[in-house]
PDB file of C-alpha atoms in Angstrom:
ATOM      1  CA  MET A   1      39.470 -13.470  59.480  1.00 71.00           C
ATOM      2  CA  SER A   2      35.984 -14.816  60.172  1.00 84.00           C
ATOM      3  CA  ALA A   3      34.919 -11.033  61.134  1.00 86.00           C
ATOM      4  CA  LEU A   4      36.293  -9.513  57.766  1.00 86.00           C
ATOM      5  CA  PHE A   5      33.474 -12.340  56.190  1.00 85.00           C
ATOM      6  CA  ALA A   6      30.747 -11.915  58.368  1.00 89.00           C
ATOM      7  CA  VAL A   7      31.569  -7.988  57.101  1.00 89.00           C
ATOM      8  CA  LEU A   8      31.663  -8.586  53.247  1.00 91.00           C
ATOM      9  CA  LYS A   9      28.644 -10.553  53.358  1.00 91.00           C
ATOM     10  CA  ALA A  10      26.902  -8.279  55.554  1.00 91.00           C
ATOM     11  CA  ILE A  11      28.250  -5.579  52.516  1.00 94.00           C
ATOM     12  CA  ALA A  12      28.060  -7.575  49.913  1.00 93.00           C
ATOM     13  CA  ALA A  13      24.127  -8.328  51.110  1.00 94.00           C
ATOM     14  CA  VAL A  14      23.323  -4.633  51.364  1.00 93.00           C
ATOM     15  CA  CYS A  15      24.435  -4.291  47.784  1.00 94.00           C
ATOM     16  CA  LEU A  16      21.904  -6.847  46.510  1.00 94.00           C
ATOM     17  CA  ALA A  17      18.902  -5.299  48.254  1.00 94.00           C
ATOM     18  CA  GLY A  18      19.720  -2.282  46.885  1.00 92.00           C
ATOM     19  CA  ALA A  19      20.195  -3.791  43.960  1.00 93.00           C
ATOM     20  CA  ILE A  20      16.821  -5.625  43.917  1.00 94.00           C
ATOM     21  CA  PHE A  21      15.028  -2.298  44.452  1.00 89.00           C
ATOM     22  CA  TYR A  22      16.737  -0.926  41.184  1.00 89.00           C
ATOM     23  CA  VAL A  23      15.152  -2.969  39.247  1.00 89.00           C
ATOM     24  CA  MET A  24      11.825  -3.439  41.003  1.00 89.00           C
ATOM     25  CA  ASN A  25      11.987   0.480  40.573  1.00 85.00           C
ATOM     26  CA  LEU A  26      12.315   0.709  37.024  1.00 81.00           C
ATOM     27  CA  ALA A  27       9.507  -2.238  36.335  1.00 80.00           C
ATOM     28  CA  ALA A  28       7.335  -0.241  37.914  1.00 78.00           C
ATOM     29  CA  SER A  29       8.532   2.550  36.242  1.00 73.00           C
ATOM     30  CA  GLY A  30       7.497   0.723  32.970  1.00 69.00           C
ATOM     31  CA  LEU A  31       3.531  -0.560  33.862  1.00 71.00           C
ATOM     32  CA  PHE A  32       2.553   2.939  35.817  1.00 64.00           C
ATOM     33  CA  THR A  33       4.378   5.088  33.219  1.00 59.00           C
ATOM     34  CA  ASN A  34       3.643   5.987  29.471  1.00 55.00           C
ATOM     35  CA  PRO A  35       7.009   7.206  28.301  1.00 56.00           C
ATOM     36  CA  GLY A  36       5.408   8.553  24.638  1.00 57.00           C
ATOM     37  CA  LEU A  37       3.671  10.994  27.038  1.00 57.00           C
ATOM     38  CA  ASP A  38       5.443  11.392  30.021  1.00 56.00           C
ATOM     39  CA  GLN A  39       2.739  11.123  32.745  1.00 56.00           C
ATOM     40  CA  PRO A  40       1.657   8.816  35.181  1.00 56.00           C
ATOM     41  CA  ALA A  41       0.101   6.183  32.763  1.00 56.00           C
ATOM     42  CA  TYR A  42      -2.642   5.626  35.050  1.00 61.00           C
ATOM     43  CA  VAL A  43      -3.185   8.212  38.762  1.00 67.00           C
ATOM     44  CA  ILE A  44      -5.365   7.214  41.862  1.00 69.00           C
ATOM     45  CA  LEU A  45      -7.209  10.444  43.528  1.00 66.00           C
ATOM     46  CA  PRO A  46      -8.174  10.311  46.523  1.00 69.00           C
ATOM     47  CA  ASP A  47     -11.944  10.703  47.917  1.00 67.00           C
ATOM     48  CA  ASP A  48     -11.635  14.551  48.995  1.00 64.00           C
ATOM     49  CA  ALA A  49      -9.741  15.124  45.732  1.00 53.00           C
ATOM     50  CA  PRO A  50     -11.651  17.322  42.739  1.00 58.00           C
ATOM     51  CA  ALA A  51     -12.308  15.097  39.685  1.00 57.00           C
ATOM     52  CA  ALA A  52     -11.241  16.999  36.749  1.00 57.00           C
ATOM     53  CA  ALA A  53     -13.365  18.504  34.047  1.00 55.00           C
ATOM     54  CA  ALA A  54     -14.612  16.459  31.269  1.00 58.00           C
ATOM     55  CA  VAL A  55     -12.916  16.986  28.105  1.00 65.00           C
ATOM     56  CA  GLU A  56     -15.321  17.806  25.774  1.00 77.00           C
ATOM     57  CA  ALA A  57     -15.651  15.303  22.992  1.00 81.00           C
ATOM     58  CA  PRO A  58     -16.162  17.417  19.270  1.00 87.00           C
ATOM     59  CA  SER A  59     -19.655  17.120  17.830  1.00 88.00           C
ATOM     60  CA  PHE A  60     -19.819  14.388  15.009  1.00 88.00           C
ATOM     61  CA  GLU A  61     -20.779  17.408  12.711  1.00 91.00           C
ATOM     62  CA  GLU A  62     -17.246  19.242  13.899  1.00 91.00           C
ATOM     63  CA  LEU A  63     -15.785  16.854  13.491  1.00 91.00           C
ATOM     64  CA  MET A  64     -17.734  16.347   8.914  1.00 92.00           C
ATOM     65  CA  ALA A  65     -16.731  19.666   8.640  1.00 93.00           C
ATOM     66  CA  SER A  66     -13.269  19.210   9.033  1.00 93.00           C
ATOM     67  CA  ALA A  67     -12.635  15.424   7.270  1.00 94.00           C
ATOM     68  CA  ASP A  68     -10.303  14.687   5.009  1.00 94.00           C
ATOM     69  CA  PRO A  69     -11.171  12.705   2.330  1.00 94.00           C
ATOM     70  CA  ALA A  70      -7.818  11.729   1.322  1.00 94.00           C
ATOM     71  CA  ARG A  71      -7.293  10.695   4.801  1.00 95.00           C
ATOM     72  CA  GLY A  72     -10.328   9.053   4.673  1.00 94.00           C
ATOM     73  CA  GLU A  73      -9.763   6.842   1.933  1.00 93.00           C
ATOM     74  CA  ARG A  74      -6.022   4.967   3.744  1.00 93.00           C
ATOM     75  CA  ALA A  75      -8.658   4.057   6.351  1.00 92.00           C
ATOM     76  CA  PHE A  76     -10.353   2.829   4.214  1.00 92.00           C
ATOM     77  CA  ARG A  77      -7.593   0.302   3.999  1.00 90.00           C
ATOM     78  CA  ASP A  78      -9.256  -1.219   6.639  1.00 87.00           C
ATOM     79  CA  CYS A  79     -12.240  -2.085   4.823  1.00 90.00           C
ATOM     80  CA  GLN A  80     -10.738  -3.592   1.194  1.00 91.00           C
ATOM     81  CA  ALA A  81     -10.709  -6.762   3.004  1.00 90.00           C
ATOM     82  CA  CYS A  82     -15.066  -7.380   2.083  1.00 91.00           C
ATOM     83  CA  HIS A  83     -15.691  -4.080   0.950  1.00 92.00           C
ATOM     84  CA  ARG A  84     -14.910  -2.212  -2.651  1.00 92.00           C
ATOM     85  CA  VAL A  85     -15.561   1.081  -3.515  1.00 92.00           C
ATOM     86  CA  GLU A  86     -16.413   0.576  -7.111  1.00 92.00           C
ATOM     87  CA  GLU A  87     -20.278   0.303  -8.857  1.00 91.00           C
ATOM     88  CA  GLY A  88     -21.877  -2.462  -8.759  1.00 89.00           C
ATOM     89  CA  VAL A  89     -18.840  -4.592  -7.562  1.00 92.00           C
ATOM     90  CA  HIS A  90     -19.052  -7.019  -3.892  1.00 92.00           C
ATOM     91  CA  ALA A  91     -16.835  -8.868  -2.561  1.00 91.00           C
ATOM     92  CA  VAL A  92     -17.362 -10.193   1.190  1.00 91.00           C
ATOM     93  CA  GLY A  93     -19.763  -7.528   2.453  1.00 91.00           C
ATOM     94  CA  PRO A  94     -21.373  -5.141  -0.365  1.00 93.00           C
ATOM     95  CA  SER A  95     -20.062  -1.692  -3.160  1.00 93.00           C
ATOM     96  CA  LEU A  96     -19.663   0.349  -1.179  1.00 93.00           C
ATOM     97  CA  TYR A  97     -19.434   2.942  -4.224  1.00 93.00           C
ATOM     98  CA  GLY A  98     -22.722   4.915  -3.560  1.00 93.00           C
ATOM     99  CA  VAL A  99     -23.667   4.670  -0.137  1.00 93.00           C
ATOM    100  CA  ILE A 100     -24.037   7.668   1.551  1.00 93.00           C
ATOM    101  CA  GLY A 101     -27.667   8.396   0.538  1.00 93.00           C
ATOM    102  CA  ARG A 102     -28.343   4.787  -0.436  1.00 92.00           C
ATOM    103  CA  ASP A 103     -31.221   2.614   0.828  1.00 92.00           C
ATOM    104  CA  ILE A 104     -30.556   0.063   3.592  1.00 92.00           C
ATOM    105  CA  ALA A 105     -29.296  -3.802   2.472  1.00 91.00           C
ATOM    106  CA  SER A 106     -30.794  -2.156  -1.003  1.00 90.00           C
ATOM    107  CA  PHE A 107     -29.016  -4.439  -3.280  1.00 90.00           C
ATOM    108  CA  ASP A 108     -31.097  -7.432  -5.453  1.00 89.00           C
ATOM    109  CA  ASP A 109     -27.451  -8.941  -6.213  1.00 91.00           C
ATOM    110  CA  PHE A 110     -25.690  -9.535  -2.746  1.00 90.00           C
ATOM    111  CA  ARG A 111     -27.290 -11.570   0.216  1.00 89.00           C
ATOM    112  CA  TYR A 112     -27.680 -10.025   3.225  1.00 88.00           C
ATOM    113  CA  SER A 113     -26.604 -11.066   6.637  1.00 87.00           C
ATOM    114  CA  ALA A 114     -30.149 -11.188   8.804  1.00 87.00           C
ATOM    115  CA  ALA A 115     -29.500  -7.953  10.830  1.00 87.00           C
ATOM    116  CA  PHE A 116     -28.645  -5.485   7.672  1.00 84.00           C
ATOM    117  CA  SER A 117     -32.300  -7.219   5.420  1.00 78.00           C
ATOM    118  CA  GLY A 118     -34.881  -6.589   9.025  1.00 78.00           C
ATOM    119  CA  LEU A 119     -32.839  -2.602   9.132  1.00 85.00           C
ATOM    120  CA  GLU A 120     -34.977   0.567   7.183  1.00 88.00           C
ATOM    121  CA  GLY A 121     -33.833   3.657   5.984  1.00 92.00           C
ATOM    122  CA  VAL A 122     -31.194   4.905   4.286  1.00 94.00           C
ATOM    123  CA  TRP A 123     -27.393   5.026   4.464  1.00 93.00           C
ATOM    124  CA  THR A 124     -26.969   8.964   6.424  1.00 94.00           C
ATOM    125  CA  PRO A 125     -23.921   9.254   7.831  1.00 94.00           C
ATOM    126  CA  GLU A 126     -24.207   9.003  10.831  1.00 95.00           C
ATOM    127  CA  ARG A 127     -25.185   5.184  10.507  1.00 94.00           C
ATOM    128  CA  ILE A 128     -22.450   5.276   9.353  1.00 94.00           C
ATOM    129  CA  ASP A 129     -20.314   6.135  11.853  1.00 94.00           C
ATOM    130  CA  ALA A 130     -22.950   4.223  14.275  1.00 93.00           C
ATOM    131  CA  LEU A 131     -21.947   0.861  12.899  1.00 93.00           C
ATOM    132  CA  ILE A 132     -18.613   1.028  12.350  1.00 93.00           C
ATOM    133  CA  THR A 133     -18.302   2.461  15.871  1.00 93.00           C
ATOM    134  CA  ASN A 134     -19.016  -0.405  16.385  1.00 92.00           C
ATOM    135  CA  PRO A 135     -21.032  -2.925  13.323  1.00 91.00           C
ATOM    136  CA  GLN A 136     -22.329  -5.835  16.435  1.00 89.00           C
ATOM    137  CA  GLY A 137     -23.270  -3.014  18.361  1.00 89.00           C
ATOM    138  CA  PHE A 138     -25.952  -1.241  15.899  1.00 89.00           C
ATOM    139  CA  ALA A 139     -27.018  -4.649  14.296  1.00 89.00           C
ATOM    140  CA  ARG A 140     -26.653  -7.357  15.744  1.00 88.00           C
ATOM    141  CA  GLY A 141     -25.745 -10.859  14.658  1.00 86.00           C
ATOM    142  CA  THR A 142     -24.293  -9.138  11.103  1.00 87.00           C
ATOM    143  CA  ALA A 143     -22.223 -11.275   9.321  1.00 86.00           C
ATOM    144  CA  MET A 144     -19.426  -8.592   9.839  1.00 87.00           C
ATOM    145  CA  THR A 145     -16.587  -9.073  11.830  1.00 86.00           C
ATOM    146  CA  TYR A 146     -15.102  -6.306  12.091  1.00 87.00           C
ATOM    147  CA  SER A 147     -14.514  -4.743  15.472  1.00 86.00           C
ATOM    148  CA  GLY A 148     -15.038  -1.154  15.155  1.00 89.00           C
ATOM    149  CA  MET A 149     -13.216   1.943  13.821  1.00 90.00           C
ATOM    150  CA  ARG A 150     -12.087   4.094  17.575  1.00 89.00           C
ATOM    151  CA  ARG A 151     -11.441   7.222  16.500  1.00 91.00           C
ATOM    152  CA  ALA A 152     -13.824   9.624  15.820  1.00 93.00           C
ATOM    153  CA  SER A 153     -12.266  12.005  13.716  1.00 93.00           C
ATOM    154  CA  ASP A 154     -10.712   8.486  11.671  1.00 94.00           C
ATOM    155  CA  ARG A 155     -14.076   7.429  10.917  1.00 94.00           C
ATOM    156  CA  ALA A 156     -15.515  11.467  10.490  1.00 95.00           C
ATOM    157  CA  ASP A 157     -12.110  11.176   7.094  1.00 95.00           C
ATOM    158  CA  LEU A 158     -13.601   8.207   6.054  1.00 95.00           C
ATOM    159  CA  ILE A 159     -17.630   8.788   5.276  1.00 95.00           C
ATOM    160  CA  ALA A 160     -15.854  12.187   4.180  1.00 95.00           C
ATOM    161  CA  TYR A 161     -14.255   9.297   1.848  1.00 95.00           C
ATOM    162  CA  LEU A 162     -17.216   7.755   0.946  1.00 94.00           C
ATOM    163  CA  GLN A 163     -19.411  11.113   0.170  1.00 94.00           C
ATOM    164  CA  THR A 164     -17.105  11.605  -2.632  1.00 93.00           C
ATOM    165  CA  LEU A 165     -18.255   7.759  -4.287  1.00 89.00           C
ATOM    166  CA  GLY A 166     -20.580   8.501  -6.628  1.00 78.00           C
ATOM    167  CA  MET A 167     -20.867  11.676  -6.630  1.00 65.00           C
TER     168      MET A 167
END
């Protein structure tokens, strides 16, 4: 009887080890793959492997040429928490009506943070792109708490929408 018990314990140990290995394999697969793309989430290349050719991102001008103001209006929903698009109507942030081509910090009836009060020039699409990419990087010390819009195509769509305001 004890020999049979020893064999059963050995079989149970092998089954338990297999089950643990299977569960750990599933967990590791979940961490290092992206099921939406069916590709590894992170690939470690050996030192002698050639680096993949860098994918060239479209230029700002190309993005603006293909920008869609309707998509930009949807992207503006993030901005609506602080900005309005009606002429002269301010909220936490200044009105964005007619912002393209307008002088920076030009409203007398809005109190700008010191970060914007020190900037000169006009709002160009490129400047707005820089601002909404990284507000703190564009105007260090700004009261604007928005962390930035990462996708360049979304920024181009938003700028295309802003260009339709006040025209």
